[in-house]
């Protein structure tokens, strides 16, 4: 039974109240470890360590910071196999996905901000004729809070921590209690990479207690959060009256618009990924598929055929393409949407919809990738984030109809468009209500770009200098001479 510990002030510590949570391996549906169920006392300890470390860390040269972040990036790659296996066991995702996406991206997050901080500049404004010069300082905030979800555990955890540290802040971070393992392994890597004590503190525990303690701590002045929209709203209601800086990356219900003039084979290959990668547990998945009528029947047949071939199996097997969903509760939440599809929502299940029993993993949380045909864009299947291997399929006639259906949701994170028509591409890019638009691709990521959504998909942007601006306070200095 693996017992992981909090990482506070450079040391590994049990929670003060000695309360523990069970950690499940979703591929076999069994407890395989224990994690601290930390309290506000543990958060206070972490805050004090971070506060103590802030003066020296905020004064390290950019070169020193860059070197340490780069060492952490190297440490992640050096431990790729161990981290990928831990991620796959903790989350249920295929080992091949953890190895090819999650862990390399966690390293890239540190490497990117190790370089970005050495290029981060600010502005000066000469007040001509007034013998005055203004310059803007971009100073670190102090102790900041980073809270991350279970779907891409180390990938999203490091996506917050790296810019926070690069900008000179010290951090109190909490990974999801459902997938804590790689955050724990990261703390060991940081220790070995020479990150001085107190700069990064990782405290494990439940969201409504441990996470809430970070959000309501009066001296933790910025919160970077990724997770569900309802949780984001809760966090905002706590933090807003405390005037904290907030970055909220929340849910998505992303349209995948497929026009008859697209590059069909590339579109089909990518749509299988954008529909079911990570068991559909990615906020950027294209879960609402809209297809122009002339190719609708062909696409429907091909999508079913390709989905049928996806290999559902034990995450650690290299042939597995669809692993286990992250928890029993999440499996049942996703299944509940499938169960309402035909009786209550007027949908038609074209393929999938059932639990899967995987040999020698009978208690694991497995579900068929599922395709539901529906034309009612107001139904729950098309309005709510299901966050599992479930897509809806809907035909459309005109561009205006496609645009109206795509935008008719409370979310606005990303949109994927398949067309070779330039004017149409620009029209949709400008009028789709989302923070990210992919045209003839999906999930292509340049870390310099602003990342985030609008409407119920969140507030603020991560990525590149947007992240460094979030984790610093601009101060205007005006000198008359
Ligand atoms: O997220 P939560 P969950 C969506 C998806 C999923 C739903 C819930 O629809 O079904 O969110 O997923 C911590 N104060 N996404 O339960 O609850 C919690 O401990 C402070 C989309 O994982 O939002 C965890 O560390 N912290 C999302 C983190 O918040 C709190 C990815 C996320 O937990 C807290 C994951 C509180 N009051 C789920 N309550 C995306 N956009 O990628 C919880 N937490």
Coordinates of C-alpha atoms and ligand atoms in Angstrom, one line a residue:
X1 CA 0.0 0.0 0.0
X2 CA 1.8 3.1 -1.3
X3 CA 1.5 6.0 1.2
X4 CA 2.4 9.3 -0.3
X5 CA 3.3 12.4 1.7
X6 CA 3.0 16.2 1.5
X7 CA 6.1 18.1 0.4
X8 CA 6.4 21.1 2.6
X9 CA 9.6 23.2 3.2
X10 CA 11.6 20.7 1.2
X11 CA 10.6 17.8 3.5
X12 CA 8.1 14.9 3.1
X13 CA 5.5 15.1 5.9
X14 CA 2.4 13.3 7.0
X15 CA -0.7 15.4 7.5
X16 CA -0.8 17.0 10.9
X17 CA -4.2 15.4 11.8
X18 CA -3.0 12.1 10.4
X19 CA -6.1 11.7 8.2
X20 CA -5.7 9.7 5.1
X21 CA -7.7 9.0 1.9
X22 CA -7.7 5.9 -0.2
X23 CA -6.2 6.1 -3.7
X24 CA -7.8 3.9 -6.3
X25 CA -6.3 2.2 -9.4
X26 CA -9.2 2.6 -11.8
X27 CA -8.0 -0.1 -14.2
X28 CA -8.8 -2.8 -11.5
X29 CA -11.2 -0.8 -9.3
X30 CA -9.1 -1.4 -6.2
X31 CA -7.3 0.7 -3.5
X32 CA -3.6 0.8 -4.1
X33 CA -2.4 3.6 -1.9
X34 CA -3.1 6.3 0.6
X35 CA -2.8 10.0 0.4
X36 CA -2.9 12.7 3.0
X37 CA -6.2 14.3 3.7
X38 CA -4.6 17.6 4.7
X39 CA -6.3 20.4 6.6
X40 CA -5.9 24.1 6.9
X41 CA -3.1 23.5 9.4
X42 CA -1.1 21.8 6.7
X43 CA -1.9 24.6 4.3
X44 CA -0.7 27.1 6.9
X45 CA 2.6 25.2 7.3
X46 CA 3.0 25.2 3.5
X47 CA 2.2 28.9 3.4
X48 CA 4.8 29.8 6.1
X49 CA 7.4 27.8 4.2
X50 CA 6.6 29.6 0.9
X51 CA 6.5 33.0 2.6
X52 CA 10.0 32.4 4.1
X53 CA 11.4 31.3 0.8
X54 CA 9.9 34.2 -1.2
X55 CA 12.5 36.9 -0.6
X56 CA 15.4 34.9 -1.8
X57 CA 13.6 33.1 -4.6
X58 CA 12.1 36.4 -6.0
X59 CA 15.7 37.8 -6.0
X60 CA 17.3 34.9 -7.8
X61 CA 18.7 36.0 -11.2
X62 CA 16.7 34.9 -14.3
X63 CA 19.6 32.7 -15.2
X64 CA 19.5 30.9 -11.8
X65 CA 15.8 30.4 -12.1
X66 CA 16.1 29.3 -15.7
X67 CA 18.7 26.7 -14.8
X68 CA 16.7 25.2 -11.9
X69 CA 13.5 25.0 -14.0
X70 CA 15.5 23.4 -16.8
X71 CA 17.0 20.9 -14.4
X72 CA 13.4 19.9 -13.3
X73 CA 12.5 19.5 -17.0
X74 CA 15.5 17.2 -17.5
X75 CA 14.6 15.3 -14.3
X76 CA 11.1 14.7 -15.6
X77 CA 12.4 13.2 -18.9
X78 CA 15.0 11.2 -17.0
X79 CA 12.1 9.6 -15.1
X80 CA 9.7 9.3 -18.0
X81 CA 9.0 5.6 -17.7
X82 CA 8.3 5.7 -14.0
X83 CA 6.2 8.8 -14.3
X84 CA 4.2 7.5 -17.3
X85 CA 3.5 4.2 -15.5
X86 CA 2.4 6.0 -12.3
X87 CA 0.2 8.3 -14.4
X88 CA -1.4 5.4 -16.2
X89 CA -2.1 3.5 -13.0
X90 CA -3.5 6.5 -11.2
X91 CA -5.7 7.9 -14.0
X92 CA -6.5 4.8 -16.1
X93 CA -5.2 6.3 -19.3
X94 CA -3.3 4.2 -21.7
X95 CA 0.4 4.0 -20.8
X96 CA 1.2 4.8 -24.5
X97 CA -0.7 8.1 -24.1
X98 CA 1.0 9.0 -20.8
X99 CA 4.4 8.2 -22.4
X100 CA 3.8 10.2 -25.6
X101 CA 1.8 13.1 -24.3
X102 CA 1.4 13.7 -20.6
X103 CA 4.9 13.3 -19.3
X104 CA 6.8 14.9 -22.2
X105 CA 4.5 17.9 -22.0
X106 CA 5.1 18.2 -18.3
X107 CA 8.8 18.5 -19.1
X108 CA 8.1 20.9 -21.9
X109 CA 6.1 23.1 -19.5
X110 CA 9.2 23.6 -17.3
X111 CA 11.6 23.9 -20.2
X112 CA 9.4 26.5 -22.0
X113 CA 9.1 28.7 -18.9
X114 CA 12.8 28.3 -18.1
X115 CA 13.4 30.0 -21.5
X116 CA 10.4 32.3 -21.5
X117 CA 11.3 34.1 -18.3
X118 CA 14.7 35.1 -19.8
X119 CA 12.7 36.8 -22.7
X120 CA 9.9 38.4 -20.6
X121 CA 10.2 42.2 -20.8
X122 CA 8.1 45.2 -19.8
X123 CA 7.5 48.6 -21.2
X124 CA 8.7 52.2 -20.8
X125 CA 6.8 55.3 -21.9
X126 CA 8.6 58.7 -22.2
X127 CA 6.3 61.6 -21.3
X128 CA 7.7 63.8 -24.0
X129 CA 8.0 67.6 -23.2
X130 CA 7.5 66.9 -19.5
X131 CA 11.0 65.6 -18.7
X132 CA 9.4 62.4 -17.4
X133 CA 10.0 58.7 -18.0
X134 CA 7.7 55.9 -17.0
X135 CA 8.7 52.3 -16.8
X136 CA 6.7 49.3 -15.8
X137 CA 8.0 46.8 -13.3
X138 CA 6.5 43.3 -13.4
X139 CA 7.1 42.0 -10.0
X140 CA 6.2 38.5 -8.6
X141 CA 3.0 38.4 -6.5
X142 CA 4.4 36.4 -3.6
X143 CA 2.8 33.1 -2.4
X144 CA 0.4 31.8 -5.1
X145 CA -2.0 28.8 -5.1
X146 CA -2.1 26.2 -7.9
X147 CA -5.0 23.7 -8.0
X148 CA -5.2 21.1 -10.8
X149 CA -7.6 18.3 -12.0
X150 CA -7.4 14.6 -12.6
X151 CA -7.6 14.3 -16.4
X152 CA -4.1 15.3 -17.3
X153 CA -2.5 15.3 -13.9
X154 CA 1.2 16.1 -14.3
X155 CA 0.6 18.0 -17.6
X156 CA -1.8 20.5 -16.0
X157 CA -0.1 20.6 -12.6
X158 CA 3.2 21.7 -14.2
X159 CA 1.4 24.0 -16.6
X160 CA 0.6 26.2 -13.6
X161 CA 3.6 25.6 -11.4
X162 CA 6.3 26.3 -14.0
X163 CA 5.2 29.9 -14.9
X164 CA 4.5 30.7 -11.2
X165 CA 8.0 29.7 -10.2
X166 CA 9.6 31.3 -13.3
X167 CA 8.0 34.6 -12.4
X168 CA 9.6 34.5 -9.0
X169 CA 6.7 33.4 -6.9
X170 CA 6.6 30.7 -4.3
X171 CA 3.9 28.1 -4.6
X172 CA 1.3 26.1 -2.5
X173 CA 0.0 23.5 -5.0
X174 CA -2.7 20.8 -4.7
X175 CA -3.2 18.1 -7.3
X176 CA -6.5 16.2 -7.6
X177 CA -7.0 13.7 -4.8
X178 CA -8.0 11.3 -7.5
X179 CA -4.6 11.4 -9.2
X180 CA -1.9 12.5 -6.8
X181 CA 0.9 10.1 -7.6
X182 CA 2.9 12.0 -10.3
X183 CA 2.7 15.2 -8.2
X184 CA 4.3 13.3 -5.4
X185 CA 7.0 12.0 -7.7
X186 CA 7.5 15.5 -9.1
X187 CA 8.3 16.7 -5.5
X188 CA 11.2 14.2 -5.4
X189 CA 12.4 15.4 -8.8
X190 CA 12.4 19.0 -7.6
X191 CA 14.3 18.1 -4.5
X192 CA 17.0 16.4 -6.6
X193 CA 17.0 19.2 -9.1
X194 CA 18.2 21.6 -6.4
X195 CA 15.0 23.6 -5.9
X196 CA 15.6 25.2 -2.5
X197 CA 13.2 24.4 0.3
X198 CA 9.9 26.2 0.6
X199 CA 9.7 27.4 -3.0
X200 CA 7.3 24.7 -4.1
X201 CA 5.0 23.1 -1.5
X202 CA 2.7 20.3 -2.6
X203 CA -0.2 19.5 -0.2
X204 CA -2.6 16.6 -0.9
X205 CA -6.2 16.3 0.1
X206 CA -9.9 16.9 -0.8
X207 CA -11.0 19.9 -2.8
X208 CA -13.7 21.2 -0.5
X209 CA -11.3 21.2 2.5
X210 CA -7.6 21.2 1.5
X211 CA -8.3 23.1 -1.8
X212 CA -10.7 25.4 -0.1
X213 CA -8.1 26.2 2.6
X214 CA -5.7 27.4 -0.2
X215 CA -8.4 29.6 -1.8
X216 CA -9.5 31.2 1.4
X217 CA -6.0 31.8 2.9
X218 CA -5.8 35.6 3.3
X219 CA -2.1 35.7 2.3
X220 CA -2.3 33.6 -0.8
X221 CA -3.0 36.4 -3.3
X222 CA -3.5 34.6 -6.6
X223 CA -5.2 31.3 -7.5
X224 CA -4.7 29.4 -10.7
X225 CA -7.3 26.7 -11.1
X226 CA -8.3 24.1 -13.7
X227 CA -11.3 21.9 -13.1
X228 CA -15.1 21.8 -13.4
X229 CA -17.2 24.9 -14.0
X230 CA -19.2 24.5 -10.9
X231 CA -16.1 24.3 -8.8
X232 CA -14.7 27.3 -10.5
X233 CA -17.8 29.2 -9.5
X234 CA -17.3 28.1 -5.9
X235 CA -13.7 29.2 -5.9
X236 CA -14.6 32.6 -7.5
X237 CA -17.2 33.2 -4.8
X238 CA -14.6 32.7 -2.1
X239 CA -11.7 34.6 -3.8
X240 CA -13.5 37.5 -5.4
X241 CA -14.4 39.4 -2.2
X242 CA -10.8 38.8 -1.1
X243 CA -9.7 40.6 -4.3
X244 CA -7.4 37.7 -5.3
X245 CA -6.1 37.3 -8.9
X246 CA -7.9 34.4 -10.5
X247 CA -7.1 32.2 -13.5
X248 CA -10.0 29.7 -14.1
X249 CA -9.7 27.1 -16.8
X250 CA -13.0 25.3 -16.7
X251 CA -15.1 22.9 -18.7
X252 CA -15.8 22.7 -22.4
X253 CA -18.5 21.4 -24.8
X254 CA -16.5 21.9 -28.0
X255 CA -18.0 21.8 -31.5
X256 CA -16.3 19.8 -34.3
X257 CA -17.6 21.3 -37.6
X258 CA -17.0 19.1 -40.6
X259 CA -17.7 20.5 -44.1
X260 CA -18.0 18.5 -47.3
X261 CA -14.9 20.1 -48.8
X262 CA -12.5 19.0 -46.1
X263 CA -9.5 16.6 -46.4
X264 CA -11.6 13.6 -45.5
X265 CA -9.1 11.0 -44.4
X266 CA -7.1 13.5 -42.2
X267 CA -10.4 14.7 -40.7
X268 CA -11.5 11.2 -39.9
X269 CA -8.2 10.1 -38.3
X270 CA -8.1 13.3 -36.2
X271 CA -11.8 13.1 -35.3
X272 CA -11.3 9.7 -33.7
X273 CA -8.7 11.3 -31.5
X274 CA -10.6 14.5 -30.7
X275 CA -13.6 12.4 -29.8
X276 CA -12.1 9.6 -27.6
X277 CA -8.5 10.4 -26.6
X278 CA -7.9 10.0 -22.8
X279 CA -11.4 8.3 -22.7
X280 CA -12.9 11.7 -23.8
X281 CA -11.6 13.2 -20.5
X282 CA -10.0 16.3 -22.1
X283 CA -11.6 19.7 -21.8
X284 CA -10.7 20.3 -25.4
X285 CA -12.3 17.2 -26.9
X286 CA -14.7 17.8 -29.8
X287 CA -17.7 16.2 -28.1
X288 CA -20.4 17.8 -30.4
X289 CA -19.8 16.7 -34.0
X290 CA -21.7 18.6 -36.8
X291 CA -21.4 17.3 -40.3
X292 CA -22.5 19.0 -43.6
X293 CA -25.4 17.0 -45.1
X294 CA -23.7 15.9 -48.4
X295 CA -21.1 13.7 -46.5
X296 CA -23.2 13.0 -43.4
X297 CA -24.2 9.4 -44.2
X298 CA -20.7 8.5 -45.4
X299 CA -19.2 10.0 -42.3
X300 CA -21.7 8.3 -39.9
X301 CA -20.8 4.9 -41.4
X302 CA -17.0 5.6 -41.3
X303 CA -17.1 7.0 -37.8
X304 CA -18.9 3.9 -36.5
X305 CA -16.6 1.6 -38.3
X306 CA -13.5 3.3 -36.9
X307 CA -14.9 3.6 -33.4
X308 CA -15.7 -0.2 -33.4
X309 CA -12.0 -0.9 -34.0
X310 CA -10.7 1.0 -31.0
X311 CA -9.1 -1.4 -28.5
X312 CA -10.5 -1.1 -25.0
X313 CA -8.2 -2.8 -22.5
X314 CA -5.8 -2.7 -19.5
X315 CA -4.1 0.7 -19.6
X316 CA -0.6 -0.8 -19.2
X317 CA -0.9 -2.9 -22.4
X318 CA 0.7 -1.2 -25.3
X319 CA -2.2 -2.2 -27.6
X320 CA -4.8 -0.4 -25.5
X321 CA -6.3 2.7 -27.1
X322 CA -9.2 3.2 -24.6
X323 CA -8.3 2.7 -21.0
X324 CA -10.4 3.0 -17.8
X325 CA -12.4 6.1 -16.8
X326 CA -10.8 7.8 -13.8
X327 CA -13.2 6.8 -11.0
X328 CA -16.3 4.8 -10.3
X329 CA -18.3 8.0 -9.6
X330 CA -17.2 9.5 -13.0
X331 CA -18.0 6.3 -14.9
X332 CA -21.5 6.3 -13.4
X333 CA -21.9 10.1 -14.2
X334 CA -20.9 9.5 -17.9
X335 CA -23.2 6.4 -18.1
X336 CA -26.1 8.4 -16.7
X337 CA -25.9 10.6 -19.8
X338 CA -25.9 7.6 -22.1
X339 CA -28.9 6.1 -20.2
X340 CA -31.0 9.3 -20.7
X341 CA -30.0 9.6 -24.4
X342 CA -32.9 7.6 -25.9
X343 CA -35.7 7.6 -23.3
X344 CA -35.4 11.3 -22.3
X345 CA -33.4 13.1 -24.9
X346 CA -34.7 11.8 -28.2
X347 CA -31.3 10.7 -29.2
X348 CA -30.3 7.5 -31.0
X349 CA -27.3 5.5 -29.8
X350 CA -25.5 4.6 -33.1
X351 CA -22.7 2.7 -31.4
X352 CA -21.5 1.9 -27.9
X353 CA -23.1 2.9 -24.6
X354 CA -22.3 -0.2 -22.5
X355 CA -19.9 -1.0 -19.7
X356 CA -17.0 -3.2 -20.8
X357 CA -15.7 -6.1 -18.7
X358 CA -11.9 -6.4 -19.3
X359 CA -10.5 -9.9 -18.6
X360 CA -8.5 -10.0 -15.4
X361 CA -9.6 -6.4 -14.7
X362 CA -13.2 -7.2 -14.0
X363 CA -13.7 -4.5 -11.4
X364 CA -12.1 -1.7 -13.6
X365 CA -14.1 1.3 -14.8
X366 CA -14.4 0.6 -18.6
X367 CA -17.0 2.0 -21.0
X368 CA -17.5 1.7 -24.7
X369 CA -16.8 4.8 -26.9
X370 CA -20.3 6.0 -27.7
X371 CA -21.9 7.8 -30.6
X372 CA -25.3 9.4 -30.1
X373 CA -27.2 10.9 -33.1
X374 CA -29.4 13.9 -32.1
X375 CA -30.9 17.0 -33.8
X376 CA -32.1 18.6 -30.6
X377 CA -29.3 21.1 -29.7
X378 CA -31.2 22.1 -26.5
X379 CA -31.0 18.6 -24.9
X380 CA -28.7 17.9 -22.0
X381 CA -26.4 15.7 -24.1
X382 CA -25.6 18.7 -26.2
X383 CA -25.6 21.4 -23.5
X384 CA -23.7 19.7 -20.6
X385 CA -20.1 18.6 -20.3
X386 CA -20.2 14.8 -20.1
X387 CA -16.4 14.5 -20.0
X388 CA -16.3 10.9 -21.2
X389 CA -16.0 8.8 -24.4
X390 CA -19.3 10.1 -25.7
X391 CA -19.9 12.3 -28.8
X392 CA -23.1 13.6 -30.3
X393 CA -23.6 13.6 -34.1
X394 CA -25.8 16.1 -35.9
X395 CA -26.2 17.1 -39.6
X396 CA -26.4 20.6 -40.9
X397 CA -27.3 22.3 -44.2
X398 CA -25.8 25.8 -44.2
X399 CA -22.9 27.6 -42.7
X400 CA -25.2 29.9 -40.7
X401 CA -27.0 26.8 -39.2
X402 CA -23.6 25.3 -38.2
X403 CA -22.5 28.6 -36.6
X404 CA -25.7 29.0 -34.7
X405 CA -25.6 25.4 -33.3
X406 CA -21.9 25.5 -32.5
X407 CA -22.4 28.7 -30.4
X408 CA -25.6 27.5 -28.7
X409 CA -24.0 26.3 -25.5
X410 CA -23.0 27.9 -22.2
X411 CA -19.3 26.9 -22.8
X412 CA -16.7 28.6 -25.1
X413 CA -13.4 26.8 -24.8
X414 CA -12.4 25.5 -28.3
X415 CA -13.7 24.7 -31.7
X416 CA -12.4 22.5 -34.5
X417 CA -13.3 23.3 -38.2
X418 CA -12.6 21.0 -41.2
X419 CA -12.8 22.9 -44.5
X420 CA -10.5 24.0 -47.3
X421 CA -12.5 27.2 -47.9
X422 CA -10.4 30.2 -46.7
X423 CA -13.3 32.7 -46.5
X424 CA -15.3 30.2 -44.5
X425 CA -12.3 29.5 -42.2
X426 CA -11.9 33.2 -41.4
X427 CA -15.6 33.7 -40.9
X428 CA -15.9 30.9 -38.4
X429 CA -12.6 31.8 -36.7
X430 CA -13.9 35.3 -36.1
X431 CA -17.4 34.5 -35.1
X432 CA -17.2 31.2 -33.1
X433 CA -17.6 31.9 -29.4
X434 CA -14.5 30.2 -28.1
X435 CA -11.0 31.0 -26.9
X436 CA -9.3 28.5 -29.2
X437 CA -10.0 27.6 -32.8
X438 CA -8.3 24.8 -34.7
X439 CA -8.7 24.6 -38.4
X440 CA -7.8 21.3 -40.1
X441 CA -6.1 20.1 -37.0
X442 CA -6.8 19.4 -33.3
X443 CA -4.8 19.8 -30.1
X444 CA -1.8 21.3 -32.0
X445 CA -0.2 23.3 -29.2
X446 CA 2.3 26.2 -29.3
X447 CA 3.1 27.1 -25.7
X448 CA 3.5 30.7 -26.6
X449 CA -0.1 31.1 -27.5
X450 CA -2.9 32.3 -25.1
X451 CA -4.8 29.3 -23.8
X452 CA -8.3 29.4 -22.3
X453 CA -11.9 30.0 -22.9
X454 CA -14.9 32.3 -22.5
X455 CA -18.5 32.0 -21.1
X456 CA -18.6 29.1 -18.7
X457 CA -15.2 27.8 -19.8
X458 CA -13.4 30.2 -17.6
X459 CA -11.7 33.5 -17.0
X460 CA -8.1 34.5 -18.0
X461 CA -5.5 32.8 -20.2
X462 CA -2.6 30.5 -19.5
X463 CA 0.4 30.0 -21.8
X464 CA 3.4 32.1 -22.9
X465 CA 3.7 35.7 -21.6
X466 CA 0.0 35.6 -20.6
X467 CA 0.9 33.2 -17.8
X468 CA 3.9 35.3 -16.8
X469 CA 1.7 38.4 -16.7
X470 CA -0.9 36.5 -14.6
X471 CA 1.8 35.6 -12.1
X472 CA 3.2 39.1 -11.8
X473 CA 1.9 42.5 -10.8
X474 CA 2.6 45.5 -13.1
X475 CA 3.8 48.6 -11.3
X476 CA 4.2 51.9 -13.2
X477 CA 7.1 54.1 -12.0
X478 CA 7.2 57.7 -13.2
X479 CA 10.4 59.8 -12.8
X480 CA 10.6 63.5 -13.6
X481 CA 14.1 64.8 -14.2
Ligands
LIG1 O1 -13.1 18.6 -11.0 P1 -13.1 19.5 -9.7 P2 -13.4 17.1 -11.0 C1 -14.9 18.8 -15.4 C2 -15.5 17.5 -15.9 C3 -15.6 16.8 -14.6 C4 -16.0 17.9 -13.6 C5 -15.6 17.6 -12.2 O2 -16.8 17.8 -16.3 O3 -16.7 15.8 -14.6 O4 -15.1 19.0 -14.0 O5 -14.3 17.0 -12.2 C6 -10.2 20.8 -6.4 N1 -11.9 24.7 -3.5 N2 -13.5 18.8 -15.6 O6 -14.3 16.6 -9.8 O7 -14.1 19.1 -8.7 C7 -10.1 19.3 -6.5 O8 -9.6 18.7 -5.4 C8 -10.6 24.5 -4.1 C9 -12.9 19.7 -16.6 O9 -12.1 16.5 -11.0 O10 -13.3 20.8 -10.3 C10 -9.2 19.1 -7.7 O11 -7.8 19.3 -7.3 N3 -10.3 23.4 -4.8 C11 -11.5 20.0 -16.3 C12 -9.6 20.3 -8.6 O12 -10.2 21.2 -7.8 C13 -11.3 22.5 -5.1 C14 -10.7 18.8 -16.0 C15 -10.5 19.9 -9.7 O13 -11.6 19.3 -9.1 C16 -12.6 22.7 -4.6 C17 -11.3 18.1 -14.9 C18 -12.9 23.9 -3.8 N4 -14.1 24.1 -3.3 C19 -12.7 18.1 -14.8 N5 -13.4 21.6 -5.0 C20 -10.8 20.7 -17.4 N6 -11.2 22.0 -17.8 O14 -9.8 20.2 -18.0 C21 -12.6 20.8 -5.7 N7 -11.3 21.3 -5.8

